[in-house]
Every structure is written in structure tokens, then in C-alpha cells.
Amino acid sequence: DIQMTQSPSTLSAFVRDRVTITCRASQSISTWLAWYQQKPGRAPGLLIYAASSLQSGVPSRFSGSGSGTEFTLTISSLQPDDAATYYCQHYDGHSTWTFGLGTKVEIK
Amino acid sequence: EVQLVESGGGLVRPGGSLRLSCGASGFTFSDYWMTWVRQAPGKGLQCVANIKEDGSEKYYVDSVKGRFTISRDNARNSLFLQMNTLRVEDTAVYYCARGAFGFDVWGQGTTVTVSS
């Protein structure tokens, strides 16, 4: 089974900082990767799909990159509303889907 | 408005059963794969099961195989999860979500607590 490793597990940054979260796959997954944001007590929301495609309605300060085994989610200018936990997810179309363990982003 | 609404959660004893439902509105339900995702208290996300648009393909995470059954009724725009032989470790918020290539619509979740 493909394992997804996210880092860091937590990060703390100032408003307007550039923030990067990394997700590594245990084997190549091409660009079959999505990123989600989840706030406490809420359902997750899709941010990025196919590694780098921005979901409709998501602010442009969010971006995704990578292919193969290494992927990044970048927040270009951190905003107070971005405090949340972020998850990467690998999907192969139907039968395999795996979330990373999450990265909690806090605002200093 | 595109919406998913789950129901059916509750408190059940180990070994018991529950049936979760998810009602869809605002989109053509029969055009989409659907998925159940769960989140144990204080933990991350785990995909439990998903089902093809016409119900002809179903997939399950290993830990629920043989105990959970996913189904759908496209005429009623509804998704179901029959959960049998429940274990304490099945305690979680259960979400239904639209899609298979990234989940773009989520319900608000329904809480399942398995405890004696």
C-alpha cells in the first residue's frame, strides 16, 4: 500500500508569511493528489486536485505543485482564516485512497 | 445549492449495527462516485468505502470489509452505509462526500459512538 507522509505535523507562522507543507508518497503516484483544509468541528474542504489544480472558489494564495513522490501545498500570504489542519490525499481513481496524517497551521 | 446531509448516527454497543444515510440535492446524484469518510475523535481522515455512479463497483478499506456495506438509490438521491458488527474503534464522525478523484462536496457529518 502507498503511504503518504506529511511534514511538518504542526507549524506556526505570522500573517502574510509564505507557508509550505510537504507530502511525500512511498512510491510514484504521478499527480494523483489532492489537498484539503479542515477547521475544527467542520467538514474538510477541497483546495487542490490533480496536484496543482485550484478548486473553484478557493483563494489564489493557495497553490499546489509536484509529481511522482513529492508534493507541496503553498500559502503565499498566510491569513488569519487559514488557521486549520491541512491533509494531502492520494487517489488512484477507485480502489485506493490514502490521507496523510495532517498538518496543523497556527497563526502566531 | 449543492448539498449532502447525513443521518443515522448514534450510540451503539459493540457488536451492534447502524445504517447511515446521506441525502443529496442540487446536483445529478447518479453522475457521481460517492464516498464515506470517517474521522475518529482527535484523529485524521480515513476513507471507508466508495461506490460507482451506477452501484456496479464498490470498494472498502480493509478494516471494514465484511462488516460494512455501501449502497445507493439513485432514484431517491441517497447513499447508505450499513454497518454491522461494530467495534469500539469504529467510533467516529462519518461524512459522505462526492467524487472519487478528490472529494469536492462534503456533508456535515454524523457521529457514531460504539461503547458498552
mmCIF file of C-alpha atoms in Angstrom:
data_model
loop_
_atom_site.group_PDB
_atom_site.id
_atom_site.type_symbol
_atom_site.label_atom_id
_atom_site.label_comp_id
_atom_site.label_asym_id
_atom_site.label_seq_id
_atom_site.Cartn_x
_atom_site.Cartn_y
_atom_site.Cartn_z
ATOM 1 C CA ASP A 1 0.000 0.000 0.000
ATOM 2 C CA ILE A 2 1.111 3.540 -0.742
ATOM 3 C CA GLN A 3 1.894 5.597 2.346
ATOM 4 C CA MET A 4 1.575 9.367 2.472
ATOM 5 C CA THR A 5 3.896 11.265 4.811
ATOM 6 C CA GLN A 6 3.148 14.895 5.594
ATOM 7 C CA SER A 7 5.510 17.374 7.166
ATOM 8 C CA PRO A 8 5.607 19.230 9.377
ATOM 9 C CA SER A 9 2.889 17.953 11.694
ATOM 10 C CA THR A 10 2.411 21.467 13.059
ATOM 11 C CA LEU A 11 3.641 24.861 12.064
ATOM 12 C CA SER A 12 3.238 28.349 13.426
ATOM 13 C CA ALA A 13 3.648 31.415 11.241
ATOM 14 C CA PHE A 14 2.808 35.100 11.085
ATOM 15 C CA VAL A 15 0.122 36.658 8.972
ATOM 16 C CA ARG A 16 1.483 37.356 5.458
ATOM 17 C CA ASP A 17 4.175 34.693 5.793
ATOM 18 C CA ARG A 18 4.705 32.213 2.977
ATOM 19 C CA VAL A 19 3.899 28.716 4.241
ATOM 20 C CA THR A 20 4.802 25.394 2.645
ATOM 21 C CA ILE A 21 3.539 21.939 3.574
ATOM 22 C CA THR A 22 5.105 18.823 2.091
ATOM 23 C CA CYS A 23 3.561 15.469 1.305
ATOM 24 C CA ARG A 24 5.685 12.512 0.232
ATOM 25 C CA ALA A 25 4.393 9.288 -1.283
ATOM 26 C CA SER A 26 6.107 5.958 -0.672
ATOM 27 C CA GLN A 27 6.067 5.333 -4.425
ATOM 28 C CA SER A 28 5.270 7.353 -7.506
ATOM 29 C CA ILE A 29 1.669 8.492 -7.764
ATOM 30 C CA SER A 30 2.040 10.753 -10.809
ATOM 31 C CA THR A 31 -0.220 13.725 -9.980
ATOM 32 C CA TRP A 32 -2.985 11.766 -8.280
ATOM 33 C CA LEU A 33 -3.010 14.019 -5.234
ATOM 34 C CA ALA A 34 -5.459 16.349 -3.539
ATOM 35 C CA TRP A 35 -5.192 18.809 -0.656
ATOM 36 C CA TYR A 36 -7.920 19.595 1.868
ATOM 37 C CA GLN A 37 -8.418 22.181 4.601
ATOM 38 C CA GLN A 38 -10.323 21.334 7.762
ATOM 39 C CA LYS A 39 -11.307 23.688 10.563
ATOM 40 C CA PRO A 40 -12.377 22.385 13.999
ATOM 41 C CA GLY A 41 -15.882 20.969 14.050
ATOM 42 C CA ARG A 42 -16.241 21.329 10.290
ATOM 43 C CA ALA A 43 -16.081 19.012 7.322
ATOM 44 C CA PRO A 44 -12.956 19.196 5.161
ATOM 45 C CA GLY A 45 -12.953 21.303 2.014
ATOM 46 C CA LEU A 46 -11.141 20.542 -1.224
ATOM 47 C CA LEU A 47 -8.393 23.034 -2.053
ATOM 48 C CA ILE A 48 -6.314 21.414 -4.790
ATOM 49 C CA TYR A 49 -6.829 18.399 -7.040
ATOM 50 C CA ALA A 50 -4.565 16.707 -9.573
ATOM 51 C CA ALA A 51 -1.629 18.056 -7.540
ATOM 52 C CA SER A 52 -1.842 21.609 -8.862
ATOM 53 C CA SER A 53 -5.386 22.457 -9.985
ATOM 54 C CA LEU A 54 -7.113 25.014 -7.798
ATOM 55 C CA GLN A 55 -10.656 24.051 -6.819
ATOM 56 C CA SER A 56 -13.266 26.596 -7.823
ATOM 57 C CA GLY A 57 -13.822 29.238 -5.158
ATOM 58 C CA VAL A 58 -10.526 28.653 -3.355
ATOM 59 C CA PRO A 59 -8.407 31.810 -2.891
ATOM 60 C CA SER A 60 -5.470 32.125 -5.255
ATOM 61 C CA ARG A 61 -2.984 32.356 -2.371
ATOM 62 C CA PHE A 62 -3.261 28.562 -2.219
ATOM 63 C CA SER A 63 -1.233 26.591 -4.741
ATOM 64 C CA GLY A 64 -0.067 23.036 -5.186
ATOM 65 C CA SER A 65 2.890 21.569 -7.008
ATOM 66 C CA GLY A 66 4.782 18.352 -7.504
ATOM 67 C CA SER A 67 4.559 14.988 -9.178
ATOM 68 C CA GLY A 68 5.831 11.493 -8.594
ATOM 69 C CA THR A 69 6.615 11.235 -4.896
ATOM 70 C CA GLU A 70 6.982 14.790 -3.603
ATOM 71 C CA PHE A 71 4.265 17.412 -3.413
ATOM 72 C CA THR A 72 3.834 20.787 -1.776
ATOM 73 C CA LEU A 73 0.952 22.976 -0.726
ATOM 74 C CA THR A 74 1.901 26.643 -0.511
ATOM 75 C CA ILE A 75 0.017 29.502 1.056
ATOM 76 C CA SER A 76 1.637 32.567 -0.459
ATOM 77 C CA SER A 77 0.481 35.039 2.186
ATOM 78 C CA LEU A 78 -0.957 33.452 5.308
ATOM 79 C CA GLN A 79 -4.235 34.936 6.508
ATOM 80 C CA PRO A 80 -5.950 34.552 9.901
ATOM 81 C CA ASP A 81 -8.703 32.495 8.265
ATOM 82 C CA ASP A 82 -6.118 29.937 7.145
ATOM 83 C CA ALA A 83 -5.650 28.538 10.648
ATOM 84 C CA ALA A 84 -6.691 24.925 10.120
ATOM 85 C CA THR A 85 -5.441 21.404 9.594
ATOM 86 C CA TYR A 86 -4.377 20.505 6.071
ATOM 87 C CA TYR A 87 -4.436 16.996 4.637
ATOM 88 C CA CYS A 88 -2.996 15.551 1.476
ATOM 89 C CA GLN A 89 -4.752 12.620 -0.142
ATOM 90 C CA HIS A 90 -3.629 10.147 -2.758
ATOM 91 C CA TYR A 91 -6.270 8.627 -5.010
ATOM 92 C CA ASP A 92 -5.835 6.141 -7.803
ATOM 93 C CA GLY A 93 -9.292 6.565 -9.216
ATOM 94 C CA HIS A 94 -11.307 3.922 -7.456
ATOM 95 C CA SER A 95 -9.822 1.383 -5.147
ATOM 96 C CA THR A 96 -7.008 3.122 -3.356
ATOM 97 C CA TRP A 97 -7.219 6.338 -1.423
ATOM 98 C CA THR A 98 -4.979 7.408 1.453
ATOM 99 C CA PHE A 99 -4.849 10.562 3.523
ATOM 100 C CA GLY A 100 -1.744 11.969 5.129
ATOM 101 C CA LEU A 101 -1.827 12.499 8.894
ATOM 102 C CA GLY A 102 -2.343 16.225 8.601
ATOM 103 C CA THR A 103 -0.507 19.490 9.254
ATOM 104 C CA LYS A 104 -1.926 21.888 11.796
ATOM 105 C CA VAL A 105 -1.273 25.506 10.864
ATOM 106 C CA GLU A 106 -1.381 28.069 13.636
ATOM 107 C CA ILE A 107 -1.149 31.843 13.447
ATOM 108 C CA LYS A 108 1.457 33.498 15.666
ATOM 109 C CA GLU B 1 -27.481 24.625 -3.676
ATOM 110 C CA VAL B 2 -25.331 21.525 -3.838
ATOM 111 C CA GLN B 3 -25.764 19.723 -0.542
ATOM 112 C CA LEU B 4 -25.182 16.435 1.258
ATOM 113 C CA VAL B 5 -26.934 15.674 4.540
ATOM 114 C CA GLU B 6 -26.045 12.643 6.647
ATOM 115 C CA SER B 7 -28.233 10.981 9.250
ATOM 116 C CA GLY B 8 -28.460 7.772 11.242
ATOM 117 C CA GLY B 9 -25.582 8.112 13.673
ATOM 118 C CA GLY B 10 -25.916 7.355 17.353
ATOM 119 C CA LEU B 11 -24.722 5.325 20.310
ATOM 120 C CA VAL B 12 -24.498 1.574 19.826
ATOM 121 C CA ARG B 13 -22.961 -1.274 21.787
ATOM 122 C CA PRO B 14 -20.037 -3.295 20.406
ATOM 123 C CA GLY B 15 -21.363 -5.916 18.036
ATOM 124 C CA GLY B 16 -24.368 -3.817 17.134
ATOM 125 C CA SER B 17 -25.494 -2.336 13.838
ATOM 126 C CA LEU B 18 -26.319 1.061 12.392
ATOM 127 C CA ARG B 19 -27.395 2.286 8.987
ATOM 128 C CA LEU B 20 -26.191 5.683 7.873
ATOM 129 C CA SER B 21 -27.944 7.669 5.172
ATOM 130 C CA CYS B 22 -26.820 10.595 3.047
ATOM 131 C CA GLY B 23 -29.303 12.663 1.079
ATOM 132 C CA ALA B 24 -28.066 14.595 -1.923
ATOM 133 C CA SER B 25 -29.569 17.671 -3.525
ATOM 134 C CA GLY B 26 -28.632 20.349 -6.021
ATOM 135 C CA PHE B 27 -26.804 18.079 -8.455
ATOM 136 C CA THR B 28 -27.361 14.967 -10.557
ATOM 137 C CA PHE B 29 -26.559 12.331 -7.955
ATOM 138 C CA SER B 30 -26.353 9.495 -10.470
ATOM 139 C CA ASP B 31 -23.440 11.214 -12.267
ATOM 140 C CA TYR B 32 -21.010 10.851 -9.366
ATOM 141 C CA TRP B 33 -18.995 8.340 -7.436
ATOM 142 C CA MET B 34 -19.789 8.682 -3.736
ATOM 143 C CA THR B 35 -17.616 8.003 -0.726
ATOM 144 C CA TRP B 36 -17.926 7.580 3.044
ATOM 145 C CA VAL B 37 -15.056 9.116 5.032
ATOM 146 C CA ARG B 38 -14.676 8.889 8.792
ATOM 147 C CA GLN B 39 -12.727 10.748 11.427
ATOM 148 C CA ALA B 40 -12.142 9.289 14.871
ATOM 149 C CA PRO B 41 -12.040 11.782 17.769
ATOM 150 C CA GLY B 42 -8.890 13.885 17.528
ATOM 151 C CA LYS B 43 -7.595 11.859 14.598
ATOM 152 C CA GLY B 44 -7.193 12.227 10.854
ATOM 153 C CA LEU B 45 -9.365 11.265 7.932
ATOM 154 C CA GLN B 46 -9.969 7.749 6.662
ATOM 155 C CA CYS B 47 -11.869 6.689 3.567
ATOM 156 C CA VAL B 48 -14.200 3.844 4.466
ATOM 157 C CA ALA B 49 -15.970 2.895 1.245
ATOM 158 C CA ASN B 50 -16.954 4.235 -2.113
ATOM 159 C CA ILE B 51 -19.376 3.313 -4.874
ATOM 160 C CA LYS B 52 -19.558 3.911 -8.590
ATOM 161 C CA GLU B 53 -22.256 6.032 -10.183
ATOM 162 C CA ASP B 54 -24.474 3.046 -11.022
ATOM 163 C CA GLY B 55 -23.541 0.982 -7.975
ATOM 164 C CA SER B 56 -21.710 -1.628 -10.049
ATOM 165 C CA GLU B 57 -18.365 -1.155 -8.273
ATOM 166 C CA LYS B 58 -17.748 -0.846 -4.562
ATOM 167 C CA TYR B 59 -14.510 -0.579 -2.604
ATOM 168 C CA TYR B 60 -13.793 -0.804 1.112
ATOM 169 C CA VAL B 61 -10.879 -0.137 3.426
ATOM 170 C CA ASP B 62 -9.563 -3.428 4.816
ATOM 171 C CA SER B 63 -10.690 -2.739 8.389
ATOM 172 C CA VAL B 64 -14.394 -2.712 7.432
ATOM 173 C CA LYS B 65 -14.500 -5.403 4.750
ATOM 174 C CA GLY B 66 -17.158 -7.978 5.539
ATOM 175 C CA ARG B 67 -18.792 -5.728 8.145
ATOM 176 C CA PHE B 68 -19.847 -2.590 6.239
ATOM 177 C CA THR B 69 -21.872 -2.371 3.040
ATOM 178 C CA ILE B 70 -22.170 0.733 0.897
ATOM 179 C CA SER B 71 -25.172 1.164 -1.371
ATOM 180 C CA ARG B 72 -27.080 3.861 -3.179
ATOM 181 C CA ASP B 73 -30.543 4.607 -4.506
ATOM 182 C CA ASN B 74 -30.218 6.965 -7.443
ATOM 183 C CA ALA B 75 -33.992 7.379 -7.728
ATOM 184 C CA ARG B 76 -34.034 8.758 -4.183
ATOM 185 C CA ASN B 77 -30.694 10.606 -4.442
ATOM 186 C CA SER B 78 -29.455 8.715 -1.431
ATOM 187 C CA LEU B 79 -26.297 6.992 -0.266
ATOM 188 C CA PHE B 80 -26.207 4.420 2.526
ATOM 189 C CA LEU B 81 -23.702 2.688 4.772
ATOM 190 C CA GLN B 82 -24.873 -0.434 6.583
ATOM 191 C CA MET B 83 -22.517 -1.037 9.496
ATOM 192 C CA ASN B 84 -22.642 -4.420 11.242
ATOM 193 C CA THR B 85 -20.548 -5.985 13.988
ATOM 194 C CA LEU B 86 -19.470 -2.542 15.126
ATOM 195 C CA ARG B 87 -16.297 -2.160 17.154
ATOM 196 C CA VAL B 88 -15.151 0.490 19.591
ATOM 197 C CA GLU B 89 -12.605 1.587 17.001
ATOM 198 C CA ASP B 90 -15.409 2.427 14.557
ATOM 199 C CA THR B 91 -16.303 5.399 16.758
ATOM 200 C CA ALA B 92 -16.018 8.463 14.536
ATOM 201 C CA VAL B 93 -17.763 11.224 12.675
ATOM 202 C CA TYR B 94 -18.868 9.775 9.351
ATOM 203 C CA TYR B 95 -19.020 12.060 6.324
ATOM 204 C CA CYS B 96 -20.410 11.372 2.909
ATOM 205 C CA ALA B 97 -18.513 13.039 0.097
ATOM 206 C CA ARG B 98 -18.982 13.451 -3.616
ATOM 207 C CA GLY B 99 -16.498 12.118 -6.098
ATOM 208 C CA ALA B 100 -13.616 9.707 -6.368
ATOM 209 C CA PHE B 101 -10.882 11.905 -7.854
ATOM 210 C CA GLY B 102 -10.824 14.298 -4.945
ATOM 211 C CA PHE B 103 -13.936 14.949 -2.874
ATOM 212 C CA ASP B 104 -15.416 18.305 -3.790
ATOM 213 C CA VAL B 105 -18.645 18.267 -1.746
ATOM 214 C CA TRP B 106 -18.972 17.033 1.847
ATOM 215 C CA GLY B 107 -21.843 16.622 4.257
ATOM 216 C CA GLN B 108 -21.763 17.959 7.792
ATOM 217 C CA GLY B 109 -21.143 14.512 9.260
ATOM 218 C CA THR B 110 -22.993 12.172 11.606
ATOM 219 C CA THR B 111 -21.465 10.836 14.819
ATOM 220 C CA VAL B 112 -21.230 7.136 15.539
ATOM 221 C CA THR B 113 -20.242 6.107 19.047
ATOM 222 C CA VAL B 114 -19.585 2.454 19.803
ATOM 223 C CA SER B 115 -19.400 1.880 23.532
ATOM 224 C CA SER B 116 -20.622 -0.508 26.188
#
